[in-house]
mmCIF file of N, CA and C in Angstrom:
data_model
loop_
_atom_site.group_PDB
_atom_site.id
_atom_site.type_symbol
_atom_site.label_atom_id
_atom_site.label_comp_id
_atom_site.label_asym_id
_atom_site.label_seq_id
_atom_site.Cartn_x
_atom_site.Cartn_y
_atom_site.Cartn_z
ATOM 1 N N UNK A 1 33.915 12.950 -2.760
ATOM 2 C CA UNK A 1 32.670 12.883 -2.025
ATOM 3 C C UNK A 1 31.611 13.826 -2.634
ATOM 4 N N UNK A 2 31.997 15.041 -3.046
ATOM 5 C CA UNK A 2 30.990 15.908 -3.652
ATOM 6 C C UNK A 2 30.407 15.292 -4.923
ATOM 7 N N UNK A 3 31.186 14.521 -5.668
ATOM 8 C CA UNK A 3 30.684 13.900 -6.875
ATOM 9 C C UNK A 3 29.586 12.906 -6.538
ATOM 10 N N UNK A 4 29.730 12.198 -5.446
ATOM 11 C CA UNK A 4 28.743 11.220 -5.036
ATOM 12 C C UNK A 4 27.432 11.942 -4.680
ATOM 13 N N UNK A 5 27.519 13.068 -4.000
ATOM 14 C CA UNK A 5 26.325 13.838 -3.683
ATOM 15 C C UNK A 5 25.639 14.351 -4.932
ATOM 16 N N UNK A 6 26.424 14.798 -5.895
ATOM 17 C CA UNK A 6 25.822 15.296 -7.149
ATOM 18 C C UNK A 6 25.150 14.127 -7.860
ATOM 19 N N UNK A 7 25.792 12.973 -7.877
ATOM 20 C CA UNK A 7 25.196 11.818 -8.526
ATOM 21 C C UNK A 7 23.908 11.392 -7.836
ATOM 22 N N UNK A 8 23.906 11.323 -6.514
ATOM 23 C CA UNK A 8 22.709 10.962 -5.795
ATOM 24 C C UNK A 8 21.580 11.979 -5.980
ATOM 25 N N UNK A 9 21.958 13.271 -6.028
ATOM 26 C CA UNK A 9 20.954 14.313 -6.289
ATOM 27 C C UNK A 9 20.326 14.134 -7.682
ATOM 28 N N UNK A 10 21.183 13.852 -8.662
ATOM 29 C CA UNK A 10 20.667 13.649 -10.018
ATOM 30 C C UNK A 10 19.746 12.407 -10.091
ATOM 31 N N UNK A 11 20.098 11.350 -9.400
ATOM 32 C CA UNK A 11 19.276 10.159 -9.377
ATOM 33 C C UNK A 11 17.916 10.470 -8.735
ATOM 34 N N UNK A 12 17.938 11.256 -7.669
ATOM 35 C CA UNK A 12 16.710 11.647 -6.986
ATOM 36 C C UNK A 12 15.832 12.476 -7.926
ATOM 37 N N UNK A 13 16.437 13.420 -8.662
ATOM 38 C CA UNK A 13 15.668 14.267 -9.557
ATOM 39 C C UNK A 13 15.051 13.416 -10.687
ATOM 40 N N UNK A 14 15.868 12.529 -11.255
ATOM 41 C CA UNK A 14 15.352 11.672 -12.317
ATOM 42 C C UNK A 14 14.188 10.800 -11.818
ATOM 43 N N UNK A 15 14.356 10.240 -10.636
ATOM 44 C CA UNK A 15 13.305 9.412 -10.032
ATOM 45 C C UNK A 15 12.043 10.243 -9.797
ATOM 46 N N UNK A 16 12.176 11.466 -9.332
ATOM 47 C CA UNK A 16 11.022 12.321 -9.099
ATOM 48 C C UNK A 16 10.331 12.684 -10.421
ATOM 49 N N UNK A 17 11.101 12.987 -11.433
ATOM 50 C CA UNK A 17 10.520 13.325 -12.733
ATOM 51 C C UNK A 17 9.784 12.120 -13.288
ATOM 52 N N UNK A 18 10.378 10.953 -13.196
ATOM 53 C CA UNK A 18 9.727 9.749 -13.679
ATOM 54 C C UNK A 18 8.413 9.477 -12.912
ATOM 55 N N UNK A 19 8.449 9.653 -11.629
ATOM 56 C CA UNK A 19 7.256 9.466 -10.801
ATOM 57 C C UNK A 19 6.173 10.478 -11.167
ATOM 58 N N UNK A 20 6.562 11.719 -11.399
ATOM 59 C CA UNK A 20 5.576 12.726 -11.777
ATOM 60 C C UNK A 20 4.925 12.397 -13.115
ATOM 61 N N UNK A 21 5.738 12.011 -14.071
ATOM 62 C CA UNK A 21 5.208 11.656 -15.383
ATOM 63 C C UNK A 21 4.295 10.436 -15.278
ATOM 64 N N UNK A 22 4.714 9.459 -14.502
ATOM 65 C CA UNK A 22 3.898 8.267 -14.322
ATOM 66 C C UNK A 22 2.595 8.622 -13.622
ATOM 67 N N UNK A 23 2.667 9.464 -12.626
ATOM 68 C CA UNK A 23 1.463 9.831 -11.850
ATOM 69 C C UNK A 23 0.479 10.638 -12.723
ATOM 70 N N UNK A 24 1.008 11.578 -13.466
ATOM 71 C CA UNK A 24 0.152 12.439 -14.258
ATOM 72 C C UNK A 24 -0.416 11.721 -15.493
ATOM 73 N N UNK A 25 0.281 10.713 -15.973
ATOM 74 C CA UNK A 25 -0.217 10.008 -17.164
ATOM 75 C C UNK A 25 -1.034 8.762 -16.840
ATOM 76 N N UNK A 26 -1.119 8.387 -15.554
ATOM 77 C CA UNK A 26 -1.863 7.186 -15.200
ATOM 78 C C UNK A 26 -3.369 7.473 -15.285
ATOM 79 N N UNK A 27 -4.124 6.417 -15.668
ATOM 80 C CA UNK A 27 -5.572 6.558 -15.668
ATOM 81 C C UNK A 27 -6.081 6.775 -14.263
ATOM 82 N N UNK A 28 -7.182 7.488 -14.159
ATOM 83 C CA UNK A 28 -7.733 7.847 -12.849
ATOM 84 C C UNK A 28 -8.070 6.605 -12.020
ATOM 85 N N UNK A 29 -8.538 5.543 -12.670
ATOM 86 C CA UNK A 29 -8.892 4.326 -11.935
ATOM 87 C C UNK A 29 -7.684 3.509 -11.518
ATOM 88 N N UNK A 30 -6.506 3.843 -12.062
ATOM 89 C CA UNK A 30 -5.287 3.093 -11.716
ATOM 90 C C UNK A 30 -4.534 3.755 -10.544
ATOM 91 N N UNK A 31 -4.929 4.938 -10.149
ATOM 92 C CA UNK A 31 -4.305 5.638 -9.032
ATOM 93 C C UNK A 31 -4.926 5.110 -7.739
ATOM 94 N N UNK A 32 -4.073 4.609 -6.822
ATOM 95 C CA UNK A 32 -4.550 3.992 -5.588
ATOM 96 C C UNK A 32 -4.147 4.836 -4.376
ATOM 97 N N UNK A 33 -4.783 4.570 -3.267
ATOM 98 C CA UNK A 33 -4.500 5.086 -1.912
ATOM 99 C C UNK A 33 -4.839 6.552 -1.746
ATOM 100 N N UNK A 34 -4.431 7.447 -2.639
ATOM 101 C CA UNK A 34 -4.673 8.865 -2.513
ATOM 102 C C UNK A 34 -5.125 9.423 -3.846
ATOM 103 N N UNK A 35 -5.783 10.609 -3.822
ATOM 104 C CA UNK A 35 -6.116 11.245 -5.122
ATOM 105 C C UNK A 35 -4.851 11.635 -5.845
ATOM 106 N N UNK A 36 -4.952 11.805 -7.137
ATOM 107 C CA UNK A 36 -3.806 12.109 -7.996
ATOM 108 C C UNK A 36 -3.094 13.388 -7.556
ATOM 109 N N UNK A 37 -3.823 14.434 -7.268
ATOM 110 C CA UNK A 37 -3.183 15.739 -6.903
ATOM 111 C C UNK A 37 -2.420 15.598 -5.573
ATOM 112 N N UNK A 38 -2.895 14.802 -4.683
ATOM 113 C CA UNK A 38 -2.184 14.598 -3.421
ATOM 114 C C UNK A 38 -0.839 13.852 -3.732
ATOM 115 N N UNK A 39 -0.902 12.862 -4.618
ATOM 116 C CA UNK A 39 0.336 12.164 -5.034
ATOM 117 C C UNK A 39 1.321 13.124 -5.642
ATOM 118 N N UNK A 40 0.843 14.047 -6.484
ATOM 119 C CA UNK A 40 1.729 15.024 -7.111
ATOM 120 C C UNK A 40 2.387 15.875 -6.041
ATOM 121 N N UNK A 41 1.622 16.333 -5.046
ATOM 122 C CA UNK A 41 2.178 17.146 -3.950
ATOM 123 C C UNK A 41 3.186 16.346 -3.137
ATOM 124 N N UNK A 42 2.884 15.113 -2.840
ATOM 125 C CA UNK A 42 3.783 14.283 -2.057
ATOM 126 C C UNK A 42 5.119 14.084 -2.825
ATOM 127 N N UNK A 43 5.017 13.858 -4.117
ATOM 128 C CA UNK A 43 6.234 13.667 -4.924
ATOM 129 C C UNK A 43 7.038 14.973 -5.008
ATOM 130 N N UNK A 44 6.369 16.094 -5.107
ATOM 131 C CA UNK A 44 7.072 17.385 -5.199
ATOM 132 C C UNK A 44 7.690 17.795 -3.865
ATOM 133 N N UNK A 45 6.990 17.572 -2.757
ATOM 134 C CA UNK A 45 7.469 18.009 -1.428
ATOM 135 C C UNK A 45 8.530 17.033 -0.894
ATOM 136 N N UNK A 46 8.288 15.759 -1.063
ATOM 137 C CA UNK A 46 9.278 14.744 -0.616
ATOM 138 C C UNK A 46 9.733 13.919 -1.824
ATOM 139 N N UNK A 47 10.646 14.435 -2.636
ATOM 140 C CA UNK A 47 10.939 13.806 -3.903
ATOM 141 C C UNK A 47 11.386 12.324 -3.792
ATOM 142 N N UNK A 48 12.278 12.023 -2.897
ATOM 143 C CA UNK A 48 12.791 10.647 -2.820
ATOM 144 C C UNK A 48 11.746 9.700 -2.246
ATOM 145 N N UNK A 49 11.234 10.046 -1.091
ATOM 146 C CA UNK A 49 10.239 9.188 -0.413
ATOM 147 C C UNK A 49 8.929 9.149 -1.193
ATOM 148 N N UNK A 50 8.491 10.325 -1.697
ATOM 149 C CA UNK A 50 7.243 10.370 -2.454
ATOM 150 C C UNK A 50 7.313 9.573 -3.738
ATOM 151 N N UNK A 51 8.466 9.617 -4.427
ATOM 152 C CA UNK A 51 8.617 8.855 -5.663
ATOM 153 C C UNK A 51 8.590 7.356 -5.408
ATOM 154 N N UNK A 52 9.329 6.956 -4.412
ATOM 155 C CA UNK A 52 9.354 5.534 -4.068
ATOM 156 C C UNK A 52 7.968 5.069 -3.626
ATOM 157 N N UNK A 53 7.278 5.896 -2.826
ATOM 158 C CA UNK A 53 5.938 5.544 -2.368
ATOM 159 C C UNK A 53 4.969 5.445 -3.550
ATOM 160 N N UNK A 54 5.095 6.362 -4.513
ATOM 161 C CA UNK A 54 4.227 6.277 -5.695
ATOM 162 C C UNK A 54 4.407 4.963 -6.414
ATOM 163 N N UNK A 55 5.644 4.571 -6.659
ATOM 164 C CA UNK A 55 5.885 3.347 -7.434
ATOM 165 C C UNK A 55 5.486 2.108 -6.643
ATOM 166 N N UNK A 56 5.588 2.111 -5.333
ATOM 167 C CA UNK A 56 5.255 0.954 -4.535
ATOM 168 C C UNK A 56 3.756 0.864 -4.173
ATOM 169 N N UNK A 57 3.133 2.017 -3.867
ATOM 170 C CA UNK A 57 1.793 1.998 -3.329
ATOM 171 C C UNK A 57 0.761 2.711 -4.196
ATOM 172 N N UNK A 58 1.196 3.771 -4.848
ATOM 173 C CA UNK A 58 0.238 4.672 -5.497
ATOM 174 C C UNK A 58 -0.366 4.235 -6.794
ATOM 175 N N UNK A 59 0.273 3.339 -7.485
ATOM 176 C CA UNK A 59 -0.256 2.934 -8.781
ATOM 177 C C UNK A 59 -0.540 1.456 -8.803
ATOM 178 N N UNK A 60 -1.489 1.126 -9.649
ATOM 179 C CA UNK A 60 -1.818 -0.278 -9.846
ATOM 180 C C UNK A 60 -0.756 -0.928 -10.715
ATOM 181 N N UNK A 61 -0.305 -2.091 -10.328
ATOM 182 C CA UNK A 61 0.724 -2.785 -11.091
ATOM 183 C C UNK A 61 0.164 -3.299 -12.391
ATOM 184 N N UNK A 62 0.961 -3.296 -13.463
ATOM 185 C CA UNK A 62 0.487 -3.889 -14.705
ATOM 186 C C UNK A 62 0.157 -5.373 -14.561
ATOM 187 N N UNK A 63 -0.652 -5.913 -15.416
ATOM 188 C CA UNK A 63 -1.118 -7.302 -15.295
ATOM 189 C C UNK A 63 0.033 -8.291 -15.317
ATOM 190 N N UNK A 64 1.079 -8.029 -16.069
ATOM 191 C CA UNK A 64 2.198 -8.985 -16.178
ATOM 192 C C UNK A 64 3.330 -8.666 -15.238
ATOM 193 N N UNK A 65 3.099 -7.872 -14.194
ATOM 194 C CA UNK A 65 4.175 -7.456 -13.298
ATOM 195 C C UNK A 65 4.664 -8.629 -12.469
ATOM 196 N N UNK A 66 5.923 -8.624 -12.143
ATOM 197 C CA UNK A 66 6.516 -9.676 -11.309
ATOM 198 C C UNK A 66 5.927 -9.568 -9.916
ATOM 199 N N UNK A 67 5.551 -10.713 -9.358
ATOM 200 C CA UNK A 67 5.037 -10.722 -7.997
ATOM 201 C C UNK A 67 3.528 -10.519 -7.977
ATOM 202 N N UNK A 68 2.885 -10.374 -9.136
ATOM 203 C CA UNK A 68 1.436 -10.225 -9.181
ATOM 204 C C UNK A 68 0.810 -11.551 -8.828
ATOM 205 N N UNK A 69 -0.338 -11.504 -8.191
ATOM 206 C CA UNK A 69 -1.019 -12.723 -7.814
ATOM 207 C C UNK A 69 -2.366 -12.801 -8.491
ATOM 208 N N UNK A 70 -2.802 -13.989 -8.764
ATOM 209 C CA UNK A 70 -4.113 -14.208 -9.353
ATOM 210 C C UNK A 70 -5.175 -14.186 -8.276
ATOM 211 N N UNK A 71 -6.382 -14.617 -8.592
ATOM 212 C CA UNK A 71 -7.491 -14.581 -7.678
ATOM 213 C C UNK A 71 -7.277 -15.560 -6.523
ATOM 214 N N UNK A 72 -6.593 -16.667 -6.731
ATOM 215 C CA UNK A 72 -6.410 -17.651 -5.698
ATOM 216 C C UNK A 72 -5.203 -17.397 -4.843
ATOM 217 N N UNK A 73 -4.504 -16.300 -5.051
ATOM 218 C CA UNK A 73 -3.312 -15.974 -4.274
ATOM 219 C C UNK A 73 -2.032 -16.571 -4.867
ATOM 220 N N UNK A 74 -2.167 -17.309 -5.942
ATOM 221 C CA UNK A 74 -1.015 -17.874 -6.599
ATOM 222 C C UNK A 74 -0.642 -16.975 -7.777
ATOM 223 N N UNK A 75 0.601 -17.102 -8.172
ATOM 224 C CA UNK A 75 1.059 -16.265 -9.253
ATOM 225 C C UNK A 75 0.345 -16.651 -10.547
ATOM 226 N N UNK A 76 -0.197 -15.657 -11.201
ATOM 227 C CA UNK A 76 -0.916 -15.862 -12.456
ATOM 228 C C UNK A 76 0.108 -16.044 -13.589
ATOM 229 N N UNK A 77 -0.076 -17.044 -14.429
ATOM 230 C CA UNK A 77 0.850 -17.223 -15.526
ATOM 231 C C UNK A 77 0.711 -16.046 -16.534
ATOM 232 N N UNK A 78 1.828 -15.481 -16.861
ATOM 233 C CA UNK A 78 1.822 -14.389 -17.825
ATOM 234 C C UNK A 78 1.689 -14.951 -19.217
ATOM 235 N N UNK A 79 0.626 -14.575 -19.890
ATOM 236 C CA UNK A 79 0.386 -15.075 -21.275
ATOM 237 C C UNK A 79 0.836 -13.982 -22.233
ATOM 238 N N UNK A 80 1.955 -14.270 -22.888
ATOM 239 C CA UNK A 80 2.480 -13.290 -23.875
ATOM 240 C C UNK A 80 1.766 -13.499 -25.208
ATOM 241 N N UNK A 81 1.400 -12.421 -25.850
ATOM 242 C CA UNK A 81 0.857 -12.592 -27.187
ATOM 243 C C UNK A 81 1.903 -13.032 -28.155
ATOM 244 N N UNK A 82 1.541 -13.858 -29.087
ATOM 245 C CA UNK A 82 2.498 -14.329 -30.072
ATOM 246 C C UNK A 82 2.903 -13.222 -31.017
ATOM 247 N N UNK A 83 4.124 -13.171 -31.396
ATOM 248 C CA UNK A 83 4.559 -12.225 -32.416
ATOM 249 C C UNK A 83 3.995 -12.740 -33.748
ATOM 250 N N UNK A 84 3.780 -11.836 -34.691
ATOM 251 C CA UNK A 84 3.182 -12.279 -35.976
ATOM 252 C C UNK A 84 3.969 -13.389 -36.643
ATOM 253 N N UNK A 85 5.292 -13.364 -36.534
ATOM 254 C CA UNK A 85 6.073 -14.422 -37.201
ATOM 255 C C UNK A 85 6.075 -15.729 -36.442
ATOM 256 N N UNK A 86 5.491 -15.742 -35.230
ATOM 257 C CA UNK A 86 5.378 -16.981 -34.438
ATOM 258 C C UNK A 86 3.964 -17.549 -34.478
ATOM 259 N N UNK A 87 3.008 -16.778 -34.979
ATOM 260 C CA UNK A 87 1.605 -17.175 -34.979
ATOM 261 C C UNK A 87 1.318 -18.067 -36.181
ATOM 262 N N UNK A 88 0.985 -19.335 -35.974
ATOM 263 C CA UNK A 88 0.741 -20.216 -37.110
ATOM 264 C C UNK A 88 -0.418 -19.772 -38.004
ATOM 265 N N UNK A 89 -1.470 -19.221 -37.417
ATOM 266 C CA UNK A 89 -2.616 -18.766 -38.200
ATOM 267 C C UNK A 89 -2.213 -17.642 -39.125
ATOM 268 N N UNK A 90 -1.416 -16.697 -38.578
ATOM 269 C CA UNK A 90 -0.953 -15.567 -39.391
ATOM 270 C C UNK A 90 -0.061 -16.059 -40.551
ATOM 271 N N UNK A 91 0.841 -16.968 -40.243
ATOM 272 C CA UNK A 91 1.733 -17.498 -41.276
ATOM 273 C C UNK A 91 0.914 -18.233 -42.343
ATOM 274 N N UNK A 92 -0.100 -18.980 -41.934
ATOM 275 C CA UNK A 92 -0.937 -19.686 -42.897
ATOM 276 C C UNK A 92 -1.706 -18.680 -43.771
ATOM 277 N N UNK A 93 -2.182 -17.588 -43.176
ATOM 278 C CA UNK A 93 -2.891 -16.593 -43.978
ATOM 279 C C UNK A 93 -1.931 -15.904 -44.974
ATOM 280 N N UNK A 94 -0.714 -15.681 -44.573
ATOM 281 C CA UNK A 94 0.287 -15.089 -45.506
ATOM 282 C C UNK A 94 0.531 -16.071 -46.662
ATOM 283 N N UNK A 95 0.659 -17.346 -46.374
ATOM 284 C CA UNK A 95 0.909 -18.361 -47.379
ATOM 285 C C UNK A 95 -0.258 -18.407 -48.363
ATOM 286 N N UNK A 96 -1.471 -18.395 -47.859
ATOM 287 C CA UNK A 96 -2.649 -18.451 -48.688
ATOM 288 C C UNK A 96 -2.752 -17.183 -49.555
ATOM 289 N N UNK A 97 -2.484 -16.047 -48.966
ATOM 290 C CA UNK A 97 -2.508 -14.775 -49.722
ATOM 291 C C UNK A 97 -1.456 -14.798 -50.834
ATOM 292 N N UNK A 98 -0.264 -15.265 -50.532
ATOM 293 C CA UNK A 98 0.778 -15.350 -51.524
ATOM 294 C C UNK A 98 0.384 -16.310 -52.653
ATOM 295 N N UNK A 99 -0.223 -17.410 -52.328
ATOM 296 C CA UNK A 99 -0.648 -18.374 -53.324
ATOM 297 C C UNK A 99 -1.718 -17.776 -54.241
ATOM 298 N N UNK A 100 -2.695 -17.048 -53.662
ATOM 299 C CA UNK A 100 -3.725 -16.386 -54.458
ATOM 300 C C UNK A 100 -3.134 -15.359 -55.403
ATOM 301 N N UNK A 101 -2.190 -14.539 -54.883
ATOM 302 C CA UNK A 101 -1.553 -13.527 -55.706
ATOM 303 C C UNK A 101 -0.745 -14.158 -56.865
ATOM 304 N N UNK A 102 -0.056 -15.280 -56.580
ATOM 305 C CA UNK A 102 0.704 -15.964 -57.640
ATOM 306 C C UNK A 102 -0.276 -16.500 -58.703
ATOM 307 N N UNK A 103 -1.392 -17.071 -58.290
ATOM 308 C CA UNK A 103 -2.341 -17.632 -59.249
ATOM 309 C C UNK A 103 -2.933 -16.502 -60.116
ATOM 310 N N UNK A 104 -3.236 -15.380 -59.516
ATOM 311 C CA UNK A 104 -3.771 -14.250 -60.272
ATOM 312 C C UNK A 104 -2.750 -13.705 -61.264
ATOM 313 N N UNK A 105 -1.513 -13.589 -60.835
ATOM 314 C CA UNK A 105 -0.420 -13.128 -61.730
ATOM 315 C C UNK A 105 -0.264 -14.097 -62.896
ATOM 316 N N UNK A 106 -0.272 -15.387 -62.633
ATOM 317 C CA UNK A 106 -0.142 -16.378 -63.690
ATOM 318 C C UNK A 106 -1.324 -16.284 -64.669
ATOM 319 N N UNK A 107 -2.542 -16.115 -64.165
ATOM 320 C CA UNK A 107 -3.700 -15.978 -65.017
ATOM 321 C C UNK A 107 -3.570 -14.773 -65.916
ATOM 322 N N UNK A 108 -3.117 -13.638 -65.389
ATOM 323 C CA UNK A 108 -2.928 -12.442 -66.177
ATOM 324 C C UNK A 108 -1.857 -12.639 -67.231
ATOM 325 N N UNK A 109 -0.776 -13.314 -66.889
ATOM 326 C CA UNK A 109 0.263 -13.552 -67.866
ATOM 327 C C UNK A 109 -0.216 -14.442 -69.016
ATOM 328 N N UNK A 110 -1.008 -15.505 -68.669
ATOM 329 C CA UNK A 110 -1.541 -16.369 -69.688
ATOM 330 C C UNK A 110 -2.483 -15.625 -70.614
ATOM 331 N N UNK A 111 -3.357 -14.752 -70.038
ATOM 332 C CA UNK A 111 -4.253 -13.953 -70.847
ATOM 333 C C UNK A 111 -3.468 -13.053 -71.808
ATOM 334 N N UNK A 112 -2.435 -12.428 -71.291
ATOM 335 C CA UNK A 112 -1.613 -11.538 -72.110
ATOM 336 C C UNK A 112 -0.916 -12.330 -73.244
ATOM 337 N N UNK A 113 -0.437 -13.510 -72.922
ATOM 338 C CA UNK A 113 0.217 -14.366 -73.936
ATOM 339 C C UNK A 113 -0.804 -14.765 -75.021
ATOM 340 N N UNK A 114 -1.987 -15.170 -74.633
ATOM 341 C CA UNK A 114 -3.017 -15.542 -75.632
ATOM 342 C C UNK A 114 -3.377 -14.345 -76.507
ATOM 343 N N UNK A 115 -3.517 -13.162 -75.886
ATOM 344 C CA UNK A 115 -3.859 -11.980 -76.660
ATOM 345 C C UNK A 115 -2.757 -11.663 -77.674
ATOM 346 N N UNK A 116 -1.521 -11.766 -77.246
ATOM 347 C CA UNK A 116 -0.408 -11.483 -78.169
ATOM 348 C C UNK A 116 -0.310 -12.509 -79.291
ATOM 349 N N UNK A 117 -0.567 -13.788 -78.969
ATOM 350 C CA UNK A 117 -0.538 -14.821 -79.987
ATOM 351 C C UNK A 117 -1.629 -14.584 -81.019
ATOM 352 N N UNK A 118 -2.829 -14.196 -80.579
ATOM 353 C CA UNK A 118 -3.907 -13.907 -81.487
ATOM 354 C C UNK A 118 -3.604 -12.689 -82.362
ATOM 355 N N UNK A 119 -2.950 -11.700 -81.760
ATOM 356 C CA UNK A 119 -2.561 -10.533 -82.560
ATOM 357 C C UNK A 119 -1.567 -10.939 -83.643
ATOM 358 N N UNK A 120 -0.629 -11.799 -83.290
ATOM 359 C CA UNK A 120 0.366 -12.234 -84.254
ATOM 360 C C UNK A 120 -0.273 -13.079 -85.384
ATOM 361 N N UNK A 121 -1.247 -13.910 -85.020
ATOM 362 C CA UNK A 121 -1.916 -14.733 -86.029
ATOM 363 C C UNK A 121 -2.778 -13.896 -86.986
ATOM 364 N N UNK A 122 -3.326 -12.809 -86.482
ATOM 365 C CA UNK A 122 -4.172 -11.979 -87.262
ATOM 366 C C UNK A 122 -3.448 -11.054 -88.211
ATOM 367 N N UNK A 123 -2.146 -10.833 -88.016
ATOM 368 C CA UNK A 123 -1.356 -9.942 -88.883
ATOM 369 C C UNK A 123 -0.962 -10.687 -90.162
ATOM 370 N N UNK A 124 -0.959 -9.962 -91.286
ATOM 371 C CA UNK A 124 -0.424 -10.598 -92.481
ATOM 372 C C UNK A 124 1.089 -10.655 -92.346
ATOM 373 N N UNK A 125 1.702 -11.650 -92.999
ATOM 374 C CA UNK A 125 3.161 -11.764 -92.968
ATOM 375 C C UNK A 125 3.768 -10.582 -93.656
ATOM 376 N N UNK A 126 4.941 -10.205 -93.218
ATOM 377 C CA UNK A 126 5.680 -9.118 -93.852
ATOM 378 C C UNK A 126 6.136 -9.558 -95.235
ATOM 379 N N UNK A 127 6.260 -10.868 -95.449
ATOM 380 C CA UNK A 127 6.770 -11.378 -96.756
ATOM 381 C C UNK A 127 5.733 -11.180 -97.834
ATOM 382 N N UNK A 128 4.463 -11.136 -97.494
ATOM 383 C CA UNK A 128 3.388 -11.002 -98.482
ATOM 384 C C UNK A 128 3.224 -9.568 -98.972
ATOM 385 N N UNK A 129 3.795 -8.618 -98.286
ATOM 386 C CA UNK A 129 3.643 -7.204 -98.665
ATOM 387 C C UNK A 129 4.547 -6.861 -99.854
ATOM 388 N N UNK A 130 4.051 -6.058 -100.772
ATOM 389 C CA UNK A 130 4.925 -5.580 -101.831
ATOM 390 C C UNK A 130 5.967 -4.606 -101.320
ATOM 391 N N UNK A 131 7.094 -4.616 -101.896
ATOM 392 C CA UNK A 131 8.154 -3.675 -101.456
ATOM 393 C C UNK A 131 7.906 -2.306 -102.044
ATOM 394 N N UNK A 132 8.218 -1.329 -101.326
ATOM 395 C CA UNK A 132 8.006 0.052 -101.786
ATOM 396 C C UNK A 132 9.305 0.648 -102.307
#
């Protein structure tokens, strides 16, 4: 039984710390019902009740929170942003960029090959040189 009390006490402390961090890091316009300092005092004086109250009433829910309602009272569809590897425009831009880089690399290789061929054509043959 004492272990259960210790566990419940630790859960209460963790909940209070999380609520304090959330309260102190929330934007001023996202704090609802009471001023921020009053919420901090409520959480410190009544850790369990104050923490639960903060998470339920004191802060504005994120836009994609479960149970959020849209303007008409119906649940707003949560629109997730596409990950870069799922975005067709991003993939097309990567493909185009890769194609441009390949063409540039090929152009440089061809220039280098032409330059080397011209250097070789301009050299006299080693056979024409007198031996020393």
